Amino acid sequence: IEAVAGSVTAGAAADVRSGTGDVTLRAGQNLSLGAGADVVTASTGTVSLNAVAGTLTMDGTSNVTATSSSARLRAQGDITLGNVTAAHVSVDSDAGGVVNATGSTTNVTATNLRLQAQGGIGASGRHVSTSVDTLTALAAAGAVYLTEANGVTVGDVAVTVREFNANASTTNVEDVAQSDLTTQANGHIVLVATLGSVVLNEGTATGAGQAVSANGSGSVRIEAVAGSVTAGAAADVRSGTGDVTL
């Protein structure tokens, strides 16, 4: 489904479904999923949502599901997350931030999660909520606020999906491997695991010798409420001049 120069809107309960095929929604401007609007496929199909020059907005009750497969959500502006479930998930805002939609349950449920934004990822009063095994997050001009339902490992994540084209061909789209939890403009980094443990691994894709890096005055808090925090070999936790709390 493509609007070359306009927007794509799925209204309330207006599902877009495939059994195991690729699902591509591409808008030249904004892309939005209304209340209860679901985008669904399963392996070997993938999901690609792309707001080329606009925002990508999910209602808190909308769902993107790629069972045992991959989902990629990309926008030029802000990405507001409802509920995304897949084995591998990439969320990429080129000029905006990543927002937890009001009324959502868990923003991302996945094995591997890659988050990247020009602005912030989550907010101090409303973290992006996850239930994932491995994650990486990069906020170029904002902060990172994440709450994990269980335990999580900070490591390397790459995600590839297939875009289904108008001529019935497909094109692979890859978000290359990214490591660590990183901010680049005095942004804070907060990761809270509510039930399990947090494992910090040295990144091999973004920056050697570190797992968490808050630029400048950005502070760091890594917390496992009911579990342990382990920084592996060479998995440094760094801030320029901010506070660091493990």
Short mmCIF file of C-alpha atoms in Angstrom, two decimals:
data_model
loop_
_atom_site.label_atom_id
_atom_site.label_comp_id
_atom_site.label_asym_id
_atom_site.label_seq_id
_atom_site.Cartn_x
_atom_site.Cartn_y
_atom_site.Cartn_z
CA ILE A 1 0.00 0.00 0.00
CA GLU A 2 1.71 3.19 -1.19
CA ALA A 3 0.87 6.88 -1.34
CA VAL A 4 3.77 8.30 -3.32
CA ALA A 5 3.14 11.94 -2.45
CA GLY A 6 0.53 11.64 0.28
CA SER A 7 -0.29 9.81 3.49
CA VAL A 8 -1.48 6.31 4.35
CA THR A 9 -4.09 5.98 7.09
CA ALA A 10 -5.55 2.75 8.43
CA GLY A 11 -8.72 3.67 10.28
CA ALA A 12 -10.11 2.04 13.41
CA ALA A 13 -9.98 -1.77 13.15
CA ALA A 14 -8.86 -1.53 9.51
CA ASP A 15 -6.43 -4.43 9.56
CA VAL A 16 -3.85 -5.14 6.85
CA ARG A 17 -3.07 -8.87 6.85
CA SER A 18 -1.11 -11.55 5.06
CA GLY A 19 -0.63 -15.18 5.97
CA THR A 20 3.12 -15.41 5.29
CA GLY A 21 3.70 -12.72 2.65
CA ASP A 22 5.52 -9.42 2.95
CA VAL A 23 3.47 -6.40 4.03
CA THR A 24 4.68 -2.95 2.98
CA LEU A 25 2.99 0.34 3.87
CA ARG A 26 4.83 3.32 2.37
CA ALA A 27 3.72 6.94 2.56
CA GLY A 28 5.35 9.96 1.00
CA GLN A 29 4.11 11.92 4.00
CA ASN A 30 2.52 10.53 7.17
CA LEU A 31 1.57 6.95 8.05
CA SER A 32 -0.94 6.22 10.82
CA LEU A 33 -2.68 3.20 12.33
CA GLY A 34 -5.96 3.92 14.11
CA ALA A 35 -7.49 2.27 17.15
CA GLY A 36 -7.35 -1.51 16.84
CA ALA A 37 -5.82 -1.36 13.37
CA ASP A 38 -3.39 -4.27 13.00
CA VAL A 39 -0.69 -5.00 10.43
CA VAL A 40 -0.01 -8.73 10.48
CA THR A 41 2.07 -11.40 8.79
CA ALA A 42 4.17 -14.40 9.79
CA SER A 43 7.41 -16.05 8.74
CA THR A 44 8.68 -15.89 6.12
CA GLY A 45 6.87 -12.60 5.52
CA THR A 46 8.17 -9.31 6.93
CA VAL A 47 6.58 -5.95 7.74
CA SER A 48 7.91 -2.61 6.49
CA LEU A 49 6.28 0.67 7.52
CA ASN A 50 7.87 3.80 6.07
CA ALA A 51 6.76 7.42 6.42
CA VAL A 52 9.24 8.82 3.93
CA ALA A 53 8.94 12.53 4.81
CA GLY A 54 6.50 12.49 7.69
CA THR A 55 5.55 10.88 10.98
CA LEU A 56 4.57 7.31 11.79
CA THR A 57 1.83 7.17 14.40
CA MET A 58 0.32 4.05 15.95
CA ASP A 59 -2.68 4.25 18.24
CA GLY A 60 -1.99 2.67 21.61
CA THR A 61 -4.34 -0.20 20.74
CA SER A 62 -2.92 -0.87 17.27
CA ASN A 63 -0.54 -3.76 16.60
CA VAL A 64 2.22 -4.60 14.16
CA THR A 65 2.97 -8.33 14.16
CA ALA A 66 5.49 -10.34 12.15
CA THR A 67 5.42 -13.71 13.86
CA SER A 68 8.88 -15.38 13.91
CA SER A 69 10.06 -12.75 11.42
CA SER A 70 11.13 -9.10 11.16
CA ALA A 71 9.44 -5.70 11.35
CA ARG A 72 10.91 -2.32 10.47
CA LEU A 73 9.27 1.00 11.35
CA ARG A 74 10.94 4.04 9.79
CA ALA A 75 9.93 7.71 9.59
CA GLN A 76 11.48 11.08 8.92
CA GLY A 77 9.68 12.55 11.93
CA ASP A 78 8.45 11.12 15.22
CA ILE A 79 7.49 7.47 15.57
CA THR A 80 4.72 6.80 18.09
CA LEU A 81 4.68 3.14 19.07
CA GLY A 82 1.60 1.12 19.90
CA ASN A 83 2.42 -2.57 20.18
CA VAL A 84 5.00 -4.24 17.90
CA THR A 85 5.72 -7.97 18.03
CA ALA A 86 8.31 -9.81 15.93
CA ALA A 87 11.50 -11.78 16.31
CA HIS A 88 13.58 -8.85 15.04
CA VAL A 89 12.44 -5.22 15.25
CA SER A 90 14.01 -1.99 14.02
CA VAL A 91 12.62 1.45 14.86
CA ASP A 92 14.35 4.32 13.06
CA SER A 93 13.39 8.01 13.22
CA ASP A 94 15.72 10.03 11.01
CA ALA A 95 14.76 13.50 12.28
CA GLY A 96 12.42 12.91 15.22
CA GLY A 97 12.02 10.82 18.35
CA VAL A 98 10.41 7.58 19.50
CA VAL A 99 7.30 7.94 21.66
CA ASN A 100 5.28 5.51 23.78
CA ALA A 101 1.66 5.82 22.63
CA THR A 102 -1.00 6.41 25.26
CA GLY A 103 -2.90 3.19 25.92
CA SER A 104 -0.21 0.84 24.65
CA THR A 105 0.58 -2.41 26.46
CA THR A 106 4.19 -3.19 25.53
CA ASN A 107 5.75 -1.10 22.78
CA VAL A 108 8.06 -3.83 21.50
CA THR A 109 8.04 -7.58 22.14
CA ALA A 110 10.93 -9.22 20.32
CA THR A 111 14.08 -11.29 20.48
CA ASN A 112 16.22 -8.47 19.08
CA LEU A 113 15.46 -4.73 19.10
CA ARG A 114 17.31 -1.92 17.35
CA LEU A 115 16.28 1.65 18.24
CA GLN A 116 17.68 4.72 16.50
CA ALA A 117 16.48 8.32 16.61
CA GLN A 118 17.73 11.80 15.88
CA GLY A 119 15.79 12.98 18.93
CA GLY A 120 14.95 11.13 22.12
CA ILE A 121 13.81 7.57 22.71
CA GLY A 122 11.07 7.60 25.33
CA ALA A 123 10.63 10.30 27.95
CA SER A 124 11.53 10.59 31.62
CA GLY A 125 7.88 10.25 32.61
CA ARG A 126 6.94 7.71 29.95
CA HIS A 127 9.62 5.22 28.99
CA VAL A 128 9.49 3.11 25.86
CA SER A 129 8.36 -0.29 27.16
CA THR A 130 9.95 -3.52 25.95
CA SER A 131 9.98 -7.26 26.42
CA VAL A 132 13.09 -8.26 24.49
CA ASP A 133 16.20 -10.41 24.81
CA THR A 134 18.80 -8.13 23.18
CA LEU A 135 18.67 -4.42 22.47
CA THR A 136 20.67 -1.46 21.28
CA ALA A 137 19.63 2.20 21.26
CA LEU A 138 21.12 5.37 19.78
CA ALA A 139 19.72 8.87 20.38
CA ALA A 140 21.68 11.49 18.47
CA ALA A 141 20.17 14.62 20.02
CA GLY A 142 18.09 13.37 22.92
CA ALA A 143 17.91 10.92 25.80
CA VAL A 144 17.13 7.20 26.08
CA TYR A 145 14.47 6.00 28.53
CA LEU A 146 13.65 2.28 28.45
CA THR A 147 11.76 -0.06 30.78
CA GLU A 148 12.19 -3.79 30.15
CA ALA A 149 9.59 -6.21 31.50
CA ASN A 150 12.05 -9.04 32.14
CA GLY A 151 15.81 -9.35 31.71
CA VAL A 152 17.79 -7.94 28.80
CA THR A 153 21.21 -7.97 27.19
CA VAL A 154 22.72 -4.88 25.58
CA GLY A 155 24.45 -6.10 22.43
CA ASP A 156 24.62 -5.99 18.64
CA VAL A 157 21.44 -5.96 16.55
CA ALA A 158 20.91 -5.79 12.78
CA VAL A 159 17.49 -6.10 11.11
CA THR A 160 16.54 -6.86 7.50
CA VAL A 161 13.08 -6.76 5.94
CA ARG A 162 11.78 -7.09 2.39
CA GLU A 163 9.77 -4.29 0.82
CA PHE A 164 7.13 -5.55 -1.61
CA ASN A 165 7.20 -3.33 -4.70
CA ALA A 166 4.48 -2.23 -7.11
CA ASN A 167 5.85 -4.52 -9.84
CA ALA A 168 5.63 -7.54 -7.48
CA SER A 169 9.40 -7.67 -6.95
CA THR A 170 10.97 -7.36 -3.51
CA THR A 171 13.84 -5.26 -2.19
CA ASN A 172 15.86 -6.09 0.90
CA VAL A 173 16.17 -3.19 3.34
CA GLU A 174 18.77 -3.56 6.08
CA ASP A 175 19.42 -1.54 9.19
CA VAL A 176 23.03 -2.52 9.76
CA ALA A 177 24.40 -3.79 13.05
CA GLN A 178 24.29 -1.29 15.90
CA SER A 179 25.74 -1.75 19.39
CA ASP A 180 25.44 -0.27 22.87
CA LEU A 181 23.21 2.32 24.49
CA THR A 182 24.44 5.68 23.21
CA THR A 183 23.57 9.37 23.33
CA GLN A 184 25.48 12.04 21.43
CA ALA A 185 24.29 15.42 22.74
CA ASN A 186 24.31 15.44 26.56
CA GLY A 187 21.43 12.95 26.63
CA HIS A 188 20.69 10.79 29.66
CA ILE A 189 20.47 6.99 29.43
CA VAL A 190 18.05 5.04 31.66
CA LEU A 191 17.42 1.30 31.38
CA VAL A 192 15.26 -0.38 34.03
CA ALA A 193 14.60 -4.14 34.06
CA THR A 194 11.62 -4.80 36.31
CA LEU A 195 11.94 -8.58 36.81
CA GLY A 196 15.13 -10.04 35.32
CA SER A 197 18.79 -9.12 35.06
CA VAL A 198 20.72 -6.73 32.83
CA VAL A 199 23.81 -7.91 30.96
CA LEU A 200 26.03 -5.32 29.29
CA ASN A 201 28.23 -6.62 26.47
CA GLU A 202 31.00 -4.82 24.65
CA GLY A 203 29.65 -3.65 21.31
CA THR A 204 31.37 -4.81 18.15
CA ALA A 205 29.42 -2.67 15.68
CA THR A 206 29.29 0.88 17.07
CA GLY A 207 32.08 1.41 19.58
CA ALA A 208 34.72 -0.99 20.88
CA GLY A 209 35.41 -1.05 24.60
CA GLN A 210 32.01 0.14 25.74
CA ALA A 211 28.41 -0.91 26.31
CA VAL A 212 26.86 2.35 27.53
CA SER A 213 28.00 5.84 26.54
CA ALA A 214 26.25 9.07 27.54
CA ASN A 215 27.80 12.08 25.86
CA GLY A 216 28.88 15.16 27.80
CA SER A 217 26.71 15.93 30.82
CA GLY A 218 24.35 13.03 30.15
CA SER A 219 23.84 10.77 33.16
CA VAL A 220 23.40 6.98 33.21
CA ARG A 221 21.14 4.72 35.28
CA ILE A 222 21.16 0.96 34.70
CA GLU A 223 18.82 -0.84 37.11
CA ALA A 224 17.68 -4.43 37.60
CA VAL A 225 14.89 -4.10 40.14
CA ALA A 226 14.71 -7.82 41.01
CA GLY A 227 17.85 -9.18 39.34
CA SER A 228 21.54 -8.55 38.75
CA VAL A 229 23.56 -6.15 36.63
CA THR A 230 26.60 -7.62 34.90
CA ALA A 231 29.08 -5.69 32.75
CA GLY A 232 31.04 -8.17 30.66
CA ALA A 233 34.64 -7.94 29.50
CA ALA A 234 35.50 -4.47 28.15
CA ALA A 235 31.84 -3.40 28.50
CA ASP A 236 32.53 0.09 29.80
CA VAL A 237 29.76 2.33 31.14
CA ARG A 238 30.74 5.92 30.40
CA SER A 239 29.62 9.52 30.79
CA GLY A 240 31.54 12.69 30.06
CA THR A 241 30.61 14.62 33.22
CA GLY A 242 27.24 13.12 34.20
CA ASP A 243 26.31 10.86 37.08
CA VAL A 244 26.60 7.08 36.61
CA THR A 245 24.38 4.78 38.68
CA LEU A 246 24.36 0.98 38.42
#
